[in-house]
Each structure stands twice: as structure tokens, then as C-alpha cells.
Amino acid sequence: MNFSSEQPRIIVVGSSSIDLVLETEKLPLPNETVLAVNSDSYFGGKGANQAVGTARLGASVYFIGCVGMDPLGQQIMRNLVSENVNVGFVHETDKESTGTAYVTTSDGNAAIVVVPAANKHLNNDHIDEADKYFHTADLILVQLEVSMTVVEYTVRKAKKYGKKVGLYASPAMRVSEDILEQVDLLWPKAANYILFLGKRREKRFLKIFQ
């Protein structure tokens, strides 16, 4: 993939959250209570993680997302700024709190529950506010922790300007064939790519992305 400069320009459209991670000796069964041996919180959200990761690799990164008007949202904003991610298009909503995730982990296995909250309020108007930056971007990255409407709108806008698009297909859900055909880089999780593609489309898209 060719970039327009030594410092690639990347737009990431997606989720951000604060993740509470609980370490246990075993994952709880249904209706079972277990004690945590350790707990900690981390900055998360697949979109914010992509933004931070690409910025650390030296890219110029704009993150488009939505947080709540609360202390957790402010923590996320400060962290992104400290990681050299441009937050000019991170919107604040008073309709819901900042997104969170609850992770229980044991012996390398994890059970994860995501609460999208403010992430659900990211909309197409927010994407349009960054329109002029789509013109100069080298790569647009999206995931599936924001609404499918926003994902599809972002992909179509990127392709209108002839931009490369990367889709991290998680959490697993069906994506329209039209959108998949416009994606240049696709990362489905191995454990659920059939759910993502559907069995009838599996062989076709495996050939496309080989």
C-alpha cells in the first residue's frame, strides 16, 4: 500500500471505552459467583485502540467517535491527546454515559460484555464534519462497535474519494456484500468469520482477500 507522505494520514471511525478487567481463578458458570483475585481499568474500545496503535507507529491520526459528558469521557480524551491522536472530531453527548466494557479473564480465556452507551450516538453528521480530512487521508479504519449505518456511510464516503478502507470485523455481525466489496483490508476474527461472512459467501470472500 502506497502512502502520500512519510507520515501516513489515517482517520479512525469507531468506539472508545473504559474497560474494567477482572482476573479470576476460573470463569464463572451461569448463575455462579466467583471472587476476583485482581482488578484494573484500561482505556479501550476497538476504535480508540486502533487510533492509539497507528499513532504510536508514527501516523498522523484523526479519531472520530463519541463519549459521554462525564469523567470517563474526559479521561479518554486526555489519553488520546497524550498519545498524539487528534480529538477534534470526538463528540460529547449528554444522552448517555461513556462506553464501558467488563472483562473477566482466567488462564488466558476471557468473557467480555461491552456497553456501547455514548458510542451509539455517533452519527453520519459527525462523519461529514470531517469531510475535508477524508480528501487528504491515506487510509480509513472502521470497526463494528458503532452503528452499521455509520460504518456503511464511512466506507462509502471513503471510496467516493478513492481512499483505502480497513475493516476490523468485530464484534461479529453480518455486513452487506456491497460494503465488503469496497473494503481493501479485512480482519475478521478466526473464531467467528463464518458468522460474519455467512457460509454461502465464505469461499468467495476468502478468494478475494487471499
Backbone as a ProteinNet text record, in pm:
[ID]
protein_1_A
[PRIMARY]
MNFSSEQPRIIVVGSSSIDLVLETEKLPLPNETVLAVNSDSYFGGKGANQAVGTARLGASVYFIGCVGMDPLGQQIMRNLVSENVNVGFVHETDKESTGTAYVTTSDGNAAIVVVPAANKHLNNDHIDEADKYFHTADLILVQLEVSMTVVEYTVRKAKKYGKKVGLYASPAMRVSEDILEQVDLLWPKAANYILFLGKRREKRFLKIFQ
[TERTIARY]
84.9	0	88.2	65.2	143.9	77	154.6	104.1	155.2	83.4	113	233.5	280.7	393.6	462.9	575.1	645.6	563.8	475.1	385.9	244.4	198.1	64.6	-42.9	-147.5	-261.2	-376.3	-421.9	-522.3	-639.7	-760.4	-882.4	-937.7	-963.2	-1024.8	-1164.4	-1264.2	-1402.8	-1444.9	-1479.1	-1516.2	-1541.2	-1528.7	-1569.4	-1453.4	-1490.3	-1395	-1465.1	-1387.4	-1448.7	-1345.4	-1393.2	-1309.9	-1341.8	-1238.3	-1256.9	-1218.2	-1308.8	-1280.8	-1246	-1125.1	-1076.7	-1066	-1131.7	-1132.5	-1058.8	-956.8	-883.5	-936.9	-977.6	-1034.5	-962.1	-980.1	-919	-992	-1118.2	-1196	-1305	-1348.3	-1460.3	-1588.8	-1676.6	-1799.3	-1893.4	-1955.5	-2061.3	-2190.4	-2294.7	-2422.2	-2471.2	-2513	-2565.4	-2460	-2332.1	-2225.7	-2155.3	-2119.5	-2042.6	-1899.5	-1803.1	-1662.1	-1597.6	-1486	-1413.6	-1298.8	-1279.1	-1166.9	-1041.4	-929.1	-801.4	-731.3	-779.2	-721.8	-819.7	-816.6	-899.6	-822	-848.9	-783.9	-869	-843.2	-916.2	-817.2	-862.9	-777.5	-858.9	-787.9	-853.3	-878.2	-999.7	-1034.7	-1125.7	-1196.2	-1275.8	-1192.3	-1245.4	-1165.8	-1122.8	-1206.5	-1168.5	-1054.9	-1068.2	-963.7	-833.9	-843.5	-722.8	-651.5	-727.5	-666.9	-601.5	-669.1	-615.2	-482.7	-478	-356	-245.8	-280.8	-181	-116.7	-197.4	-141.7	-63.8	-107.6	-32.2	104.9	108.8	237.3	332.4	277.5	361.2	406.9	361.6	410.3	313.5	189.7	91.8	32.5	-17.3	-97	-242.2	-302.1	-430.1	-537.9	-653.7	-775	-872.7	-926.5	-1024.4	-1162	-1260	-1398.9	-1479.3	-1529.5	-1603	-1695.4	-1751.2	-1846	-1829.7	-1817.7	-1808.5	-1918.7	-1940.3	-2037.4	-1977.5	-2065.2	-2019.7	-1999.9	-1894.8	-1870.3	-1720	-1677.6	-1533.6	-1465.3	-1534.1	-1472.8	-1444.7	-1537.8	-1517.1	-1397.2	-1380.9	-1266.3	-1135.4	-1138.2	-1018.4	-978.2	-1077	-1048.5	-989.6	-1047.3	-999.3	-854.4	-825.8	-689.4	-590.1	-631.1	-542	-512.1	-614.4	-592.9	-498	-518	-429.8	-285.9	-269.2	-134.8	-68.8	-150.4	-98.9	-86.3	-98.2	-82.8	-191.5	-311.2	-428	-508.1	-545.9	-626.8	-770.8	-823.3	-958	-1056.7	-1025	-1113.4	-1249.9	-1262	-1389.7	-1444.3	-1398.2	-1459.1	-1570.1	-1690.8	-1808.5	-1851.9	-1912.8	-1965.4	-2117.8	-2179.4	-2324.7	-2370.1	-2482.1	-2540.7	-2655.9	-2672.7	-2782.5	-2747.7	-2618.5	-2575.9	-2435.3	-2395.9	-2261.8	-2159.8	-2034.5	-1925.7	-1931.5	-1894.9	-1896.3	-1803.3	-1841.8	-1760.9	-1759.5	-1662.6	-1658.2	-1617.4	-1669.7	-1642.6	-1583.1	-1459.3	-1382.8	-1347	-1389.7	-1348.4	-1249.8	-1131.4	-1026.6	-970.2	-937.6	-879.5	-800.6	-673.9	-588.7	-591.1	-588.5	-582.3	-716.1	-823	-957.2	-1030	-1125	-1194.7	-1340.6	-1423	-1563.4	-1581.6	-1637.3	-1640.3	-1782.7	-1825	-1953.5	-1925.4	-1970.8	-1949.3	-2079.4	-2071.6	-2185.8	-2156.7	-2216.4	-2181.3	-2210.8	-2328	-2367.5	-2344.6	-2257.1	-2238	-2194.3	-2126.9	-2083.3	-2199.9	-2317	-2435.6	-2480	-2432.9	-2478.9	-2388.3	-2284.4	-2206.3	-2293.9	-2301.4	-2391.3	-2324.1	-2396.6	-2339.6	-2302.3	-2374.2	-2338.6	-2199.4	-2164.8	-2030.8	-1923.8	-1954.7	-1859.8	-1844.1	-1954.7	-1949.4	-1868.2	-1864.4	-1787.7	-1638.5	-1593.8	-1452.6	-1428.9	-1523.8	-1520.2	-1388.9	-1340.9	-1220.9	-1098.3	-1099.8	-986.4	-990	-1108.6	-1117.4	-1044	-1044.4	-978	-829.3	-766.4	-620.8	-574.3	-666.5	-628.1	-572.2	-483.5	-430.9	-512.1	-570	-638	-748	-863.1	-975.7	-997.1	-1002.7	-1022	-1155.8	-1228.8	-1356.9	-1364	-1454.5	-1482.1	-1634.1	-1681.1	-1825.3	-1882.1	-1818	-1871.9	-1950.1	-1968.9	-2060.7	-2169.2	-2268.8	-2383.1	-2341	-2409	-2380.4	-2407.7	-2503.4	-2531.1	-2406.8	-2337.9	-2216.1	-2104.7	-2089.7	-1986.8	-2006.3	-2127.9	-2155.5	-2135.4	-2180.2	-2166.1	-2018.2	-1939.4	-1797	-1726.7	-1757.2	-1694.7	-1729.2	-1855.3	-1896.6	-1831.4	-1820.7	-1755.1	-1607.3	-1542.5	-1400.8	-1379.7	-1464	-1447.1	-1484.6	-1575.3	-1608.7	-1485.2	-1397.2	-1274.2	-1155.7	-1183.5	-1078.1	-980.2	-1025.9	-937.8	-941.7	-830.5	-824.8	-903.8	-970.9	-1051.9	-1012.4	-992	-967.8	-1082.3	-1133.7	-1244.4	-1200.5	-1200.6	-1180.5	-1318.4	-1351	-1487.7	-1516.7	-1521.1	-1551.9	-1625.2	-1728	-1782.4	-1847.9	-1856.3	-1902.6	-2049.7	-2075.4	-2212.4	-2209.3	-2324.7	-2331	-2310.1	-2229.1	-2203.4	-2248	-2309.8	-2364.1	-2253.8	-2290	-2194.6	-2141.8	-2225.8	-2184.3	-2069.1	-2076.8	-1971.8	-1845.6	-1860.4	-1743.9	-1664.5	-1734	-1665.2	-1587	-1617.2	-1546.1	-1430.5	-1420.3	-1315	-1185.6	-1074.1	-943.7	-869	-887.2	-821.8	-929.5	-932.1	-1038.6	-977.4	-1019.3	-969.3	-1086.9	-1141.6	-1240.4	-1167	-1227	-1167.3	-1186.4	-1082	-1086.6	-1202.6	-1236.7	-1338.8	-1479.1	-1501.8	-1639.6	-1649.9	-1551.6	-1559.4	-1673.6	-1717.5	-1829.7	-1958.7	-1976.3	-2091.8	-2087.5	-1967.8	-1950.9	-1981.5	-1929.3	-1947	-2074.4	-2114.7	-2221.9	-2163.2	-2210.6	-2149.5	-2152	-2257.8	-2267.9	-2167	-2121.4	-2026.5	-1883.6	-1864.9	-1732.5	-1625.8	-1646.1	-1543	-1514.1	-1617.4	-1599.2	-1509.3	-1535.6	-1459.4	-1321.7	-1305.6	-1172.6	-1083.5	-1138.6	-1060.5	-1024.9	-1119.9	-1096.6	-983.8	-979.6	-884.7	-759.1	-740.2	-617	-498.1
-119.4	0	124	216.2	338.1	450.9	524.2	638.3	766.1	876.8	1002.5	1073.7	1034.7	1101.3	1004.6	1047.7	962.5	940.7	1036.3	1020.8	998.1	872.8	844.2	919.2	959.8	1026.8	926.6	900.9	796.8	855	820.9	853.7	724.7	724.4	609.4	650.7	575.8	599.6	481.8	508.1	394.2	425.9	322.2	326.4	360.4	407.7	426.1	386	341.4	296.6	291.5	275.1	238.6	92.9	9.7	-133.9	-172.8	-238.5	-294.5	-442.2	-478.5	-615.2	-683.8	-797.7	-877	-1007.8	-1034.9	-1160.4	-1257.8	-1375.3	-1476.3	-1608.8	-1696.9	-1829.3	-1915.4	-1886.1	-1956.9	-1863.9	-1882.9	-1805.2	-1856.3	-1769.3	-1815.2	-1886.2	-1990.2	-2057	-1976.9	-2005.1	-1936	-1948.4	-1838.7	-1831.3	-1858.6	-1857.8	-1883.5	-1752.4	-1737.5	-1622.8	-1668	-1591.8	-1619.3	-1491.2	-1505.8	-1392.1	-1354.7	-1225.1	-1178.4	-1173.1	-1212.9	-1203.3	-1072	-1003.4	-873.6	-799.9	-667.9	-587.5	-463.3	-416.7	-295.3	-237.1	-113.2	-49.3	-1.1	-3.7	31.6	113.5	186.8	253.9	151.2	151.1	51.4	107	16.1	48.8	19.2	-60.2	-101.8	16.1	118.7	236	312.9	343.1	415.7	336.6	205.1	122.4	131.4	130.7	146.1	283.6	386.2	521.4	532.5	481.7	487.4	403.2	284	195.3	255	314.1	371.4	499.5	576.1	695.6	656.9	550.4	505.2	458.6	413.5	370.8	488.6	609.1	727.5	794.3	745.5	805.3	932	1019.3	1134.3	1088.2	1083.4	1015.2	1110	1105.3	1172.8	1065.4	1081.6	985.8	1051.2	981.7	1028.2	931.7	982.5	897.9	980.4	917.4	986.3	934.9	1028	994.2	1067	1025.6	1093.8	1218.8	1305.4	1426.4	1391	1313.7	1262.7	1244.5	1214.4	1199.8	1093.2	982.8	878.8	930.6	1008.3	1067.1	1159.8	1238.7	1328.3	1250.6	1139.3	1054.8	1003.5	959	907.8	1016.8	1135.3	1246.4	1280	1289.4	1323.4	1215.3	1090	981.5	987	1010.8	1018.7	1132.7	1246.7	1361.2	1326.6	1258.5	1221	1122.6	1050.4	954.2	1016	1148.8	1221.8	1189.6	1161.3	1142	1271.3	1319.4	1440.3	1408.3	1482.3	1455.4	1565.5	1639.8	1747.3	1700.3	1571.5	1517.2	1410.8	1414.2	1330.9	1412.8	1365.6	1439.9	1394.9	1486.9	1457.9	1461.8	1364.9	1360.7	1358.8	1427.3	1422.4	1322.2	1243.6	1147.6	1016.3	979.8	856.5	875.2	785.7	791	734.6	752.2	698.9	546.4	489.2	344.2	273.5	153.5	72.1	-72.5	-146.7	-290.7	-361.4	-480.9	-559.6	-692.8	-713.7	-829.1	-917.7	-1042.5	-1141.1	-1235.5	-1250.7	-1330.5	-1433.7	-1550.7	-1658.5	-1751.3	-1774.4	-1867.7	-1840.7	-1715.7	-1680.8	-1676.9	-1715.1	-1707.6	-1586.8	-1534.3	-1413.9	-1417.6	-1356.4	-1330	-1178.6	-1121.4	-975.9	-928.8	-828.5	-762.6	-615.7	-566.9	-427.6	-350.3	-232.9	-142	-22.7	-18.3	87.3	228.4	246.5	376.4	489.6	586.7	704.4	668.7	555.5	515.7	502.2	469.5	453.6	585.7	697.6	828.3	890.6	819.2	863.7	851.4	957.9	954.3	1009.6	1004	1043.5	1190.9	1275.7	1417.7	1437.9	1356.8	1365.6	1329.7	1231.9	1193	1306.2	1369.4	1478.2	1597.4	1618.8	1731.1	1718	1595.1	1571.8	1553.1	1595.6	1566.7	1609.4	1729.1	1777.7	1693.1	1624.8	1540	1406.5	1366.1	1246.5	1267.9	1390.9	1421.5	1390	1414.4	1403.6	1279	1197.7	1077.9	970.1	888.9	772.9	647.3	639.3	517.3	552.2	484.8	499.4	365.1	366.7	243.8	247.4	135.8	123.6	-12.9	-24.1	-149.9	-160.1	-254.5	-278.6	-253.2	-165.3	-129.4	1.6	58.4	171.2	123.1	206	159.8	121.4	20.6	-21.6	91.4	177.5	293.5	380.2	404.6	486.5	413.4	283.8	206	213.1	187.6	188	326.9	429.4	566.2	604.7	564.3	595.1	526.1	399	324.4	388.2	422.8	482	619.1	698.4	828.6	810.9	717.9	693.7	651.9	561.7	514.7	623	713.7	825.1	909.3	919.4	995.7	907.4	781.4	692.2	649	638.3	605.4	456.6	407.7	270.4	259.6	145.8	123.6	-8	-3.3	-124	-147.4	-269.4	-305.7	-416	-384.4	-485.4	-536.8	-656.7	-708.8	-771	-687.1	-732.9	-620.8	-656.6	-790.3	-847.6	-978.6	-1045.8	-1015.7	-968.6	-949.8	-945.5	-965.1	-966.5	-826.2	-818.5	-693.9	-713.3	-612.2	-626.8	-656.7	-731.3	-767.1	-643	-544.6	-419.6	-354.5	-351.6	-290.5	-376	-506.5	-594.4	-580.1	-561.9	-549.3	-419.1	-321.2	-193.9	-186	-286.9	-288.4	-341.1	-273.2	-314	-405.8	-383.7	-464.1	-514.6	-646.1	-706.2	-794.6	-770.6	-851.8	-911.1	-1025.7	-1095.3	-1184.2	-1206.2	-1298.9	-1441.7	-1523.4	-1660	-1738.8	-1712.8	-1792.4	-1768.2	-1653.9	-1624.6	-1564.5	-1593.8	-1533.6	-1590.6	-1714.9	-1770.7	-1695.9	-1662.5	-1581.9	-1447.3	-1390.9	-1260.3	-1266.4	-1367.5	-1375.8	-1447.9	-1548.1	-1635.7	-1748.1	-1868.5	-1984.1	-1973.4	-1916.6	-1910.6	-1814	-1715.2	-1617.6	-1647.9	-1749.3	-1774.7	-1796.1	-1892	-1924.2	-1806.2	-1733.8	-1620.3	-1513.9	-1476.1	-1368.3	-1413.2	-1542	-1590.6	-1579	-1601.3	-1585.3	-1438.9	-1349.6	-1207.8	-1154.4	-1195.9	-1139.2	-1223.8	-1327.6	-1405.7	-1324
0	0	0	-94.1	-102.8	-27.1	53.6	126.9	62.6	89.2	22.8	82.6	199.2	262	356.1	414.8	509.3	636.1	668.6	782.9	730.6	727.4	673.8	751.1	679	741.2	748.6	869.4	893.7	971	926.6	1000.3	1058.2	1187.8	1253.6	1299.9	1255.9	1296.7	1383.2	1510.6	1593	1738.4	1818.7	1959.1	2051	2169	2278.3	2407.7	2504.2	2629.7	2740.2	2861.9	2975.6	3007.6	3013.6	3034.3	3176.5	3246.2	3378	3359.6	3397.8	3379	3514.4	3526	3649.2	3624	3702.3	3691.1	3795.3	3749	3838.7	3820.9	3917.3	3905	3803.5	3779.8	3677.5	3628.9	3503.5	3452.1	3515.5	3560.4	3625.8	3528.9	3575.6	3501.4	3517.3	3438.8	3458.6	3602.9	3660.6	3797.6	3905.1	3868	3965.2	4001.5	4126.9	4175.1	4202.9	4152.2	4180.6	4232.6	4302.2	4354.2	4260.1	4239.3	4158.7	4243.7	4183.1	4254.2	4222.6	4120	4085.1	3995.5	3998.9	3909.4	3868.7	3746.8	3698.8	3587.5	3552.4	3443	3338.1	3212.8	3099.9	2999.8	2915	2803.3	2694.2	2641.1	2541.2	2433.7	2369.5	2251.9	2128.7	2037.7	1921.8	1835.6	1827.8	1750.6	1815	1943.2	2014.2	2015.5	2029.6	2027.7	1893.2	1783.6	1651.6	1637.3	1687.1	1676.9	1751.5	1874.6	1954.3	1889.4	1844	1784	1659.8	1571.6	1449.1	1478.5	1578.9	1617.4	1673.7	1752.9	1808.2	1699.2	1587.4	1475	1388.4	1424.3	1355.2	1260.2	1252.8	1163.3	1224.4	1138.7	1180.6	1183.7	1303.7	1322.1	1371	1304.3	1349.4	1394	1514.6	1565.6	1566.6	1507.3	1507.2	1594	1705.4	1798.1	1884.7	1988.1	2075.3	2218.3	2312.7	2454.8	2530.8	2654	2738.2	2800.2	2849.3	2919.6	3066.7	3092.8	3227	3247.7	3369.9	3396.2	3310.7	3281.2	3198.4	3057.7	3004.4	2872.5	2871	2976.1	2985	2996.2	3067.9	3077	2939.5	2863.6	2729.2	2641	2645.8	2563.7	2599.9	2729.7	2772.1	2729.9	2739.4	2699.7	2549.7	2468.8	2324	2289.4	2353.9	2328.9	2367.8	2481.2	2526.2	2430.8	2352.5	2254.9	2115.3	2107.7	1981.1	1879	1928.4	1842.7	1842.2	1723.3	1712.3	1753.1	1851.7	1904.2	1864	1761	1717.8	1672.2	1640.3	1594.7	1690.1	1814.2	1918.3	1982.1	1969.3	2014.2	2153.4	2225.7	2358.8	2354.6	2418.6	2425.2	2570.8	2597.3	2731.4	2737.9	2631.7	2626.7	2695.5	2695.9	2762.5	2816.4	2903	2961.2	2862.4	2896.2	2814.3	2810.9	2698.8	2683.1	2780.7	2819	2909.6	2861.3	2912.3	2885.2	3013	3033.9	3153.2	3109.2	3150.2	3103.3	3222	3215.4	3315.2	3248	3308	3244.6	3340.9	3284.6	3365	3274	3306.1	3230.3	3080.5	3042.8	2901.2	2830.7	2898.4	2841.5	2898.4	2822	2867.2	2827	2909.8	2877.8	2882.8	2776.3	2762.3	2735.4	2809.9	2785.4	2759.7	2644.9	2606.7	2622.7	2684	2695.9	2603.8	2484.5	2387.5	2437.7	2500.5	2557.7	2457.8	2489.9	2403.8	2262.5	2245.8	2111.6	2014.6	2067.3	1980.7	1920.1	1977.1	1931	1825.7	1786.8	1671.6	1548.3	1465.6	1350.9	1225.5	1114	985.8	980.3	1052.5	1055.6	1114.1	1213.5	1271.7	1168.7	1084.7	979.9	879	844.5	746.2	796.2	926.4	980.4	950.3	928.9	898.5	748.6	667.7	524.3	458.6	489.3	419.7	451.7	567	602.3	528.7	484.3	400.8	268.7	218.5	91.5	96.8	211.6	221.5	295.7	345.3	420.7	328.8	384.1	310.8	338.8	457.3	499.4	597.8	583	674.9	743.6	877.3	953.8	1027.1	1021.4	1092	1159.4	1257.7	1325.8	1340	1419.8	1428.8	1567.9	1645.6	1776.4	1773.1	1653.9	1634.6	1539.4	1512.5	1433.6	1291.8	1235.9	1099.5	1000.3	1032.6	947.2	932.6	1043.5	1040.6	967.1	990.7	921.9	770.9	726	582.3	522	593.1	543.7	531.7	630.1	629.1	513	492.3	382.9	248.5	228.6	101.1	80	184.8	172.4	136.3	203.5	175	30.7	-18.5	-156.6	-257.8	-219.4	-308.2	-337.7	-237.1	-253.4	-292.8	-324.7	-371.5	-264.7	-139.3	-28.2	6.3	60.9	110	240.9	259.7	379.3	444.7	576.8	654.5	751	755.2	843.5	939	1069	1172.7	1208.6	1163.4	1170.8	1306.9	1408.2	1543.3	1616.4	1696	1720.5	1594.9	1588.9	1468	1440.9	1321.2	1274	1122.7	1062.9	917.6	861.8	757.5	686.8	543.1	484.4	349.8	249	147.2	42.5	-27.8	-44.5	-108.7	-32.7	99	180.2	177.4	189.6	187.8	58.4	-51.6	-179.8	-192.3	-106.5	-111.5	-12.7	75.1	176.8	116.5	147.1	95.4	191	320.7	424.3	518.9	541.5	622.4	729.7	857.1	968.2	1045	1002.1	1086	1184.7	1301.3	1396.9	1347.7	1364.6	1313.7	1371.3	1498.1	1565.9	1512.4	1447.3	1405.9	1265.6	1178.8	1046.9	963.2	991.5	916.4	950.7	1080.3	1120	1048.5	1038.6	974.9	825.5	757.2	613	573.3	651.3	609.5	525.4	544.1	477.9	326	269	123.6	63.4	142.9	90.1	131.4	214.6	273.2	167.1	74.7	-23.3	-114.6	-152.7	-242.4	-181	-56.2	3.8	51.4	81.8	113.2	-10.4	-129.4	-252.2	-275.6	-250	-273.9	-187.1	-59.3	34.7	56.1	-26.2	-15.6	-66.1
[MASK]
++++++++++++++++++++++++++++++++++++++++++++++++++++++++++++++++++++++++++++++++++++++++++++++++++++++++++++++++++++++++++++++++++++++++++++++++++++++++++++++++++++++++++++++++++++++++++++++++++++++++++++++++++

